[in-house]
Amino acid sequence: MSPLINDDNSIYSRILNDIANSIFISGDRLVTTALAKKYNTSITPVREALKQLQGEGFVTVAPNSGARVAKFEYTTMRDVLEILQLLEPYLMEWFVNEHTAEDYQQLTELVEQMETADDLTFRQLDTLFHWNMYKVHYNQNAVNLWRKNRLTLMAIHSNVSLNSSRIEQSIQEHKEIMQALKERSMKKTLVAMNKHLGSSAQYWSRYIGKVIS
């Protein structure tokens, strides 16, 4: 289960997790009977979960064609990226001063794992890297807003791979963040984070924009 999803084993959480982890990608049909069989449940909780996911924008439902994973517009991706670029420096400021040696070690291990990870695993590790920094922030409303938009971004790019050069660049950016955190330098950390966010936004706008526009 993705760390961004409340692990309550609900059908809603399990479907959302499969969307976030590219089991279901943009445009895929979500057939209630097949989902009920997959998750070993009845049709009613599947329908309720799809209705909730529709309300959150992860699923669309059309007459005569049923439910599908949403096909996101370019403007949705643009808005999500802008929200994340505003939220992450705010959440990071608290972490710079409050993180422990154990927190730092966990992040170090994640970056080390990134260096040998495949595309999907890399993206999961990247999400976990950011989540571990933000999840204990005192402003849980801001954390939940970040979590929702990060899940949306994961759904948007579920059917597009990161190229090797972007993965290498991103790993280097994570290392720069780690070095700044080690020094507990607020200025350096925010510069490194904003560089990382800007590079990520540029990449997704360039490559994903061509696919979903």
PDB file of C-alpha atoms in Angstrom:
ATOM      1  CA  MET A   1       0.000   0.000   0.000  1.00  0.00           C
ATOM      2  CA  SER A   2       1.307   3.435  -0.937  1.00  0.00           C
ATOM      3  CA  PRO A   3       2.373   5.406   2.163  1.00  0.00           C
ATOM      4  CA  LEU A   4       0.119   8.230   0.955  1.00  0.00           C
ATOM      5  CA  ILE A   5      -3.010   6.104   1.338  1.00  0.00           C
ATOM      6  CA  ASN A   6      -4.602   5.378   4.692  1.00  0.00           C
ATOM      7  CA  ASP A   7      -4.053   1.645   5.011  1.00  0.00           C
ATOM      8  CA  ASP A   8      -7.528   0.706   6.209  1.00  0.00           C
ATOM      9  CA  ASN A   9      -7.872  -2.081   3.605  1.00  0.00           C
ATOM     10  CA  SER A  10     -11.041  -0.474   2.283  1.00  0.00           C
ATOM     11  CA  ILE A  11     -11.992  -1.076  -1.346  1.00  0.00           C
ATOM     12  CA  TYR A  12     -11.581   2.659  -1.949  1.00  0.00           C
ATOM     13  CA  SER A  13      -7.992   2.566  -0.652  1.00  0.00           C
ATOM     14  CA  ARG A  14      -7.128  -0.556  -2.619  1.00  0.00           C
ATOM     15  CA  ILE A  15      -8.398   0.840  -5.932  1.00  0.00           C
ATOM     16  CA  LEU A  16      -6.683   4.185  -5.341  1.00  0.00           C
ATOM     17  CA  ASN A  17      -3.480   2.357  -4.464  1.00  0.00           C
ATOM     18  CA  ASP A  18      -3.638   0.419  -7.724  1.00  0.00           C
ATOM     19  CA  ILE A  19      -4.146   3.665  -9.662  1.00  0.00           C
ATOM     20  CA  ALA A  20      -1.215   5.321  -7.864  1.00  0.00           C
ATOM     21  CA  ASN A  21       1.038   2.325  -8.524  1.00  0.00           C
ATOM     22  CA  SER A  22       0.197   1.981 -12.235  1.00  0.00           C
ATOM     23  CA  ILE A  23      -1.827  -1.235 -11.917  1.00  0.00           C
ATOM     24  CA  PHE A  24      -4.644   0.768 -13.485  1.00  0.00           C
ATOM     25  CA  ILE A  25      -3.553   3.583 -15.785  1.00  0.00           C
ATOM     26  CA  SER A  26      -5.290   6.550 -17.380  1.00  0.00           C
ATOM     27  CA  GLY A  27      -8.207   5.427 -19.530  1.00  0.00           C
ATOM     28  CA  ASP A  28      -8.442   1.876 -18.161  1.00  0.00           C
ATOM     29  CA  ARG A  29     -11.965   0.531 -17.697  1.00  0.00           C
ATOM     30  CA  LEU A  30     -12.938  -0.267 -14.114  1.00  0.00           C
ATOM     31  CA  VAL A  31     -15.559  -3.027 -14.343  1.00  0.00           C
ATOM     32  CA  THR A  32     -17.417  -3.509 -11.070  1.00  0.00           C
ATOM     33  CA  THR A  33     -17.732  -7.295 -11.359  1.00  0.00           C
ATOM     34  CA  ALA A  34     -14.041  -7.710 -12.182  1.00  0.00           C
ATOM     35  CA  LEU A  35     -13.033  -5.408  -9.325  1.00  0.00           C
ATOM     36  CA  ALA A  36     -15.291  -7.270  -6.904  1.00  0.00           C
ATOM     37  CA  LYS A  37     -13.575 -10.511  -7.867  1.00  0.00           C
ATOM     38  CA  LYS A  38     -10.087  -8.976  -7.664  1.00  0.00           C
ATOM     39  CA  TYR A  39     -10.673  -7.590  -4.176  1.00  0.00           C
ATOM     40  CA  ASN A  40     -12.802 -10.507  -2.993  1.00  0.00           C
ATOM     41  CA  THR A  41     -15.844  -8.426  -2.152  1.00  0.00           C
ATOM     42  CA  SER A  42     -19.368  -7.737  -3.355  1.00  0.00           C
ATOM     43  CA  ILE A  43     -20.349  -5.225  -6.019  1.00  0.00           C
ATOM     44  CA  THR A  44     -21.876  -2.685  -3.608  1.00  0.00           C
ATOM     45  CA  PRO A  45     -18.621  -1.555  -1.883  1.00  0.00           C
ATOM     46  CA  VAL A  46     -16.938  -1.382  -5.303  1.00  0.00           C
ATOM     47  CA  ARG A  47     -19.645   0.940  -6.589  1.00  0.00           C
ATOM     48  CA  GLU A  48     -19.367   3.085  -3.466  1.00  0.00           C
ATOM     49  CA  ALA A  49     -15.583   3.280  -3.848  1.00  0.00           C
ATOM     50  CA  LEU A  50     -15.840   4.252  -7.520  1.00  0.00           C
ATOM     51  CA  LYS A  51     -18.349   6.951  -6.641  1.00  0.00           C
ATOM     52  CA  GLN A  52     -15.954   8.389  -4.042  1.00  0.00           C
ATOM     53  CA  LEU A  53     -13.029   8.229  -6.467  1.00  0.00           C
ATOM     54  CA  GLN A  54     -15.172   9.939  -9.103  1.00  0.00           C
ATOM     55  CA  GLY A  55     -15.859  12.761  -6.666  1.00  0.00           C
ATOM     56  CA  GLU A  56     -12.121  13.158  -6.076  1.00  0.00           C
ATOM     57  CA  GLY A  57     -11.321  13.237  -9.794  1.00  0.00           C
ATOM     58  CA  PHE A  58      -9.481   9.914 -10.070  1.00  0.00           C
ATOM     59  CA  VAL A  59     -12.311   8.148 -11.923  1.00  0.00           C
ATOM     60  CA  THR A  60     -14.795   9.232 -14.593  1.00  0.00           C
ATOM     61  CA  VAL A  61     -18.149   7.587 -15.245  1.00  0.00           C
ATOM     62  CA  ALA A  62     -19.918   7.941 -18.607  1.00  0.00           C
ATOM     63  CA  PRO A  63     -23.259   6.510 -19.777  1.00  0.00           C
ATOM     64  CA  ASN A  64     -22.938   3.194 -21.627  1.00  0.00           C
ATOM     65  CA  SER A  65     -19.185   2.954 -21.013  1.00  0.00           C
ATOM     66  CA  GLY A  66     -18.985   2.698 -17.228  1.00  0.00           C
ATOM     67  CA  ALA A  67     -16.128   3.780 -15.002  1.00  0.00           C
ATOM     68  CA  ARG A  68     -12.596   4.489 -16.173  1.00  0.00           C
ATOM     69  CA  VAL A  69      -9.425   5.844 -14.654  1.00  0.00           C
ATOM     70  CA  ALA A  70      -9.548   9.561 -15.404  1.00  0.00           C
ATOM     71  CA  LYS A  71      -7.805  10.982 -18.453  1.00  0.00           C
ATOM     72  CA  PHE A  72      -6.249  14.099 -17.009  1.00  0.00           C
ATOM     73  CA  GLU A  73      -6.058  17.420 -18.817  1.00  0.00           C
ATOM     74  CA  TYR A  74      -2.791  19.324 -19.181  1.00  0.00           C
ATOM     75  CA  THR A  75      -4.237  22.111 -17.031  1.00  0.00           C
ATOM     76  CA  THR A  76      -4.799  19.613 -14.189  1.00  0.00           C
ATOM     77  CA  MET A  77      -1.142  18.641 -14.239  1.00  0.00           C
ATOM     78  CA  ARG A  78      -0.069  22.283 -14.387  1.00  0.00           C
ATOM     79  CA  ASP A  79      -2.236  23.176 -11.386  1.00  0.00           C
ATOM     80  CA  VAL A  80      -1.038  20.170  -9.377  1.00  0.00           C
ATOM     81  CA  LEU A  81       2.613  20.988 -10.033  1.00  0.00           C
ATOM     82  CA  GLU A  82       2.117  24.605  -9.005  1.00  0.00           C
ATOM     83  CA  ILE A  83       0.396  23.589  -5.759  1.00  0.00           C
ATOM     84  CA  LEU A  84       3.222  21.179  -4.917  1.00  0.00           C
ATOM     85  CA  GLN A  85       5.825  23.842  -5.655  1.00  0.00           C
ATOM     86  CA  LEU A  86       4.096  26.138  -3.155  1.00  0.00           C
ATOM     87  CA  LEU A  87       3.540  23.515  -0.455  1.00  0.00           C
ATOM     88  CA  GLU A  88       6.812  21.630  -0.362  1.00  0.00           C
ATOM     89  CA  PRO A  89       9.132  24.499   0.673  1.00  0.00           C
ATOM     90  CA  TYR A  90       6.661  25.351   3.460  1.00  0.00           C
ATOM     91  CA  LEU A  91       6.621  21.762   4.725  1.00  0.00           C
ATOM     92  CA  MET A  92      10.385  21.449   4.313  1.00  0.00           C
ATOM     93  CA  GLU A  93      11.153  24.480   6.473  1.00  0.00           C
ATOM     94  CA  TRP A  94       9.865  22.676   9.547  1.00  0.00           C
ATOM     95  CA  PHE A  95      11.750  19.474   8.741  1.00  0.00           C
ATOM     96  CA  VAL A  96      15.115  21.232   8.381  1.00  0.00           C
ATOM     97  CA  ASN A  97      15.097  22.214  12.041  1.00  0.00           C
ATOM     98  CA  GLU A  98      13.165  19.310  13.526  1.00  0.00           C
ATOM     99  CA  HIS A  99      14.558  16.192  11.817  1.00  0.00           C
ATOM    100  CA  THR A 100      16.451  13.626  13.864  1.00  0.00           C
ATOM    101  CA  ALA A 101      19.508  11.514  13.081  1.00  0.00           C
ATOM    102  CA  GLU A 102      17.137   8.592  12.525  1.00  0.00           C
ATOM    103  CA  ASP A 103      15.093  10.651  10.042  1.00  0.00           C
ATOM    104  CA  TYR A 104      18.252  11.541   8.163  1.00  0.00           C
ATOM    105  CA  GLN A 105      19.417   7.930   8.051  1.00  0.00           C
ATOM    106  CA  GLN A 106      16.076   6.773   6.636  1.00  0.00           C
ATOM    107  CA  LEU A 107      16.327   9.336   3.839  1.00  0.00           C
ATOM    108  CA  THR A 108      19.927   8.317   3.141  1.00  0.00           C
ATOM    109  CA  GLU A 109      18.869   4.694   2.728  1.00  0.00           C
ATOM    110  CA  LEU A 110      16.082   5.678   0.334  1.00  0.00           C
ATOM    111  CA  VAL A 111      18.486   7.626  -1.876  1.00  0.00           C
ATOM    112  CA  GLU A 112      20.874   4.662  -1.909  1.00  0.00           C
ATOM    113  CA  GLN A 113      18.026   2.380  -3.024  1.00  0.00           C
ATOM    114  CA  MET A 114      17.111   4.817  -5.806  1.00  0.00           C
ATOM    115  CA  GLU A 115      20.478   4.264  -7.472  1.00  0.00           C
ATOM    116  CA  THR A 116      19.654   0.647  -8.366  1.00  0.00           C
ATOM    117  CA  ALA A 117      15.867   0.915  -8.741  1.00  0.00           C
ATOM    118  CA  ASP A 118      13.809   0.435 -11.888  1.00  0.00           C
ATOM    119  CA  ASP A 119      11.487   3.207 -13.065  1.00  0.00           C
ATOM    120  CA  LEU A 120       8.407   2.278 -11.034  1.00  0.00           C
ATOM    121  CA  THR A 121      10.391   1.484  -7.882  1.00  0.00           C
ATOM    122  CA  PHE A 122      12.306   4.746  -8.241  1.00  0.00           C
ATOM    123  CA  ARG A 123       9.060   6.725  -8.310  1.00  0.00           C
ATOM    124  CA  GLN A 124       7.794   4.875  -5.240  1.00  0.00           C
ATOM    125  CA  LEU A 125      11.047   5.613  -3.398  1.00  0.00           C
ATOM    126  CA  ASP A 126      10.884   9.259  -4.475  1.00  0.00           C
ATOM    127  CA  THR A 127       7.360   9.553  -3.074  1.00  0.00           C
ATOM    128  CA  LEU A 128       8.453   7.894   0.170  1.00  0.00           C
ATOM    129  CA  PHE A 129      11.428  10.265   0.424  1.00  0.00           C
ATOM    130  CA  HIS A 130       9.172  13.310   0.355  1.00  0.00           C
ATOM    131  CA  TRP A 131       6.472  11.717   2.510  1.00  0.00           C
ATOM    132  CA  ASN A 132       8.949  10.888   5.280  1.00  0.00           C
ATOM    133  CA  MET A 133       9.893  14.552   5.488  1.00  0.00           C
ATOM    134  CA  TYR A 134       6.366  15.929   5.546  1.00  0.00           C
ATOM    135  CA  LYS A 135       4.161  13.360   7.291  1.00  0.00           C
ATOM    136  CA  VAL A 136       4.883  14.540  10.847  1.00  0.00           C
ATOM    137  CA  HIS A 137       4.459  18.252  10.129  1.00  0.00           C
ATOM    138  CA  TYR A 138       2.198  19.925  12.688  1.00  0.00           C
ATOM    139  CA  ASN A 139      -0.082  21.337   9.972  1.00  0.00           C
ATOM    140  CA  GLN A 140      -1.874  18.178   8.901  1.00  0.00           C
ATOM    141  CA  ASN A 141      -4.251  20.113   6.655  1.00  0.00           C
ATOM    142  CA  ALA A 142      -1.255  21.156   4.559  1.00  0.00           C
ATOM    143  CA  VAL A 143       0.116  17.600   4.657  1.00  0.00           C
ATOM    144  CA  ASN A 144      -3.194  16.191   3.421  1.00  0.00           C
ATOM    145  CA  LEU A 145      -3.350  18.767   0.629  1.00  0.00           C
ATOM    146  CA  TRP A 146       0.156  17.764  -0.450  1.00  0.00           C
ATOM    147  CA  ARG A 147      -0.775  14.075  -0.220  1.00  0.00           C
ATOM    148  CA  LYS A 148      -3.879  14.499  -2.401  1.00  0.00           C
ATOM    149  CA  ASN A 149      -2.000  16.428  -5.078  1.00  0.00           C
ATOM    150  CA  ARG A 150       0.935  14.027  -5.032  1.00  0.00           C
ATOM    151  CA  LEU A 151      -1.460  11.107  -5.573  1.00  0.00           C
ATOM    152  CA  THR A 152      -3.017  12.991  -8.479  1.00  0.00           C
ATOM    153  CA  LEU A 153       0.410  13.529 -10.024  1.00  0.00           C
ATOM    154  CA  MET A 154       1.184   9.823  -9.601  1.00  0.00           C
ATOM    155  CA  ALA A 155      -2.053   8.967 -11.411  1.00  0.00           C
ATOM    156  CA  ILE A 156      -1.275  11.433 -14.209  1.00  0.00           C
ATOM    157  CA  HIS A 157       2.128   9.946 -14.985  1.00  0.00           C
ATOM    158  CA  SER A 158       1.215   6.309 -14.319  1.00  0.00           C
ATOM    159  CA  ASN A 159       1.482   5.288 -17.983  1.00  0.00           C
ATOM    160  CA  VAL A 160       4.632   7.246 -18.863  1.00  0.00           C
ATOM    161  CA  SER A 161       8.158   6.178 -17.913  1.00  0.00           C
ATOM    162  CA  LEU A 162      10.926   8.379 -16.592  1.00  0.00           C
ATOM    163  CA  ASN A 163      13.943   8.360 -18.877  1.00  0.00           C
ATOM    164  CA  SER A 164      17.327   7.386 -17.465  1.00  0.00           C
ATOM    165  CA  SER A 165      18.775  10.895 -17.666  1.00  0.00           C
ATOM    166  CA  ARG A 166      15.953  12.322 -15.575  1.00  0.00           C
ATOM    167  CA  ILE A 167      16.367   9.562 -12.986  1.00  0.00           C
ATOM    168  CA  GLU A 168      20.097  10.292 -12.724  1.00  0.00           C
ATOM    169  CA  GLN A 169      19.428  14.024 -12.470  1.00  0.00           C
ATOM    170  CA  SER A 170      16.785  13.473  -9.795  1.00  0.00           C
ATOM    171  CA  ILE A 171      19.095  11.267  -7.715  1.00  0.00           C
ATOM    172  CA  GLN A 172      21.726  13.997  -7.796  1.00  0.00           C
ATOM    173  CA  GLU A 173      19.116  16.545  -6.713  1.00  0.00           C
ATOM    174  CA  HIS A 174      18.140  14.307  -3.788  1.00  0.00           C
ATOM    175  CA  LYS A 175      21.797  14.101  -2.765  1.00  0.00           C
ATOM    176  CA  GLU A 176      22.038  17.895  -2.817  1.00  0.00           C
ATOM    177  CA  ILE A 177      18.995  18.089  -0.544  1.00  0.00           C
ATOM    178  CA  MET A 178      20.601  15.561   1.781  1.00  0.00           C
ATOM    179  CA  GLN A 179      23.851  17.527   1.978  1.00  0.00           C
ATOM    180  CA  ALA A 180      21.971  20.723   2.837  1.00  0.00           C
ATOM    181  CA  LEU A 181      19.941  18.879   5.481  1.00  0.00           C
ATOM    182  CA  LYS A 182      23.137  17.488   6.970  1.00  0.00           C
ATOM    183  CA  GLU A 183      24.348  21.050   7.440  1.00  0.00           C
ATOM    184  CA  ARG A 184      20.894  22.062   8.729  1.00  0.00           C
ATOM    185  CA  SER A 185      21.120  25.035   6.408  1.00  0.00           C
ATOM    186  CA  MET A 186      17.664  26.422   5.743  1.00  0.00           C
ATOM    187  CA  LYS A 187      18.826  28.506   2.784  1.00  0.00           C
ATOM    188  CA  LYS A 188      20.725  25.683   1.061  1.00  0.00           C
ATOM    189  CA  THR A 189      17.951  23.176   1.671  1.00  0.00           C
ATOM    190  CA  LEU A 190      15.270  25.390   0.172  1.00  0.00           C
ATOM    191  CA  VAL A 191      17.496  26.221  -2.809  1.00  0.00           C
ATOM    192  CA  ALA A 192      18.106  22.510  -3.389  1.00  0.00           C
ATOM    193  CA  MET A 193      14.427  21.660  -2.969  1.00  0.00           C
ATOM    194  CA  ASN A 194      13.270  24.400  -5.325  1.00  0.00           C
ATOM    195  CA  LYS A 195      15.827  23.240  -7.893  1.00  0.00           C
ATOM    196  CA  HIS A 196      14.464  19.698  -7.614  1.00  0.00           C
ATOM    197  CA  LEU A 197      10.842  20.818  -7.881  1.00  0.00           C
ATOM    198  CA  GLY A 198      11.604  23.063 -10.838  1.00  0.00           C
ATOM    199  CA  SER A 199      13.412  20.290 -12.725  1.00  0.00           C
ATOM    200  CA  SER A 200      10.582  17.864 -12.021  1.00  0.00           C
ATOM    201  CA  ALA A 201       7.924  20.324 -13.182  1.00  0.00           C
ATOM    202  CA  GLN A 202       9.896  21.061 -16.343  1.00  0.00           C
ATOM    203  CA  TYR A 203      10.244  17.360 -17.124  1.00  0.00           C
ATOM    204  CA  TRP A 204       6.594  16.485 -16.589  1.00  0.00           C
ATOM    205  CA  SER A 205       5.411  19.555 -18.473  1.00  0.00           C
ATOM    206  CA  ARG A 206       7.601  18.661 -21.433  1.00  0.00           C
ATOM    207  CA  TYR A 207       6.977  14.914 -21.659  1.00  0.00           C
ATOM    208  CA  ILE A 208       3.625  14.337 -20.000  1.00  0.00           C
ATOM    209  CA  GLY A 209       2.150  17.459 -21.560  1.00  0.00           C
ATOM    210  CA  LYS A 210       2.625  15.965 -25.007  1.00  0.00           C
ATOM    211  CA  VAL A 211       0.772  12.836 -23.978  1.00  0.00           C
ATOM    212  CA  ILE A 212      -2.252  14.299 -22.194  1.00  0.00           C
ATOM    213  CA  SER A 213      -2.756  17.604 -24.016  1.00  0.00           C
TER     214      SER A 213
END
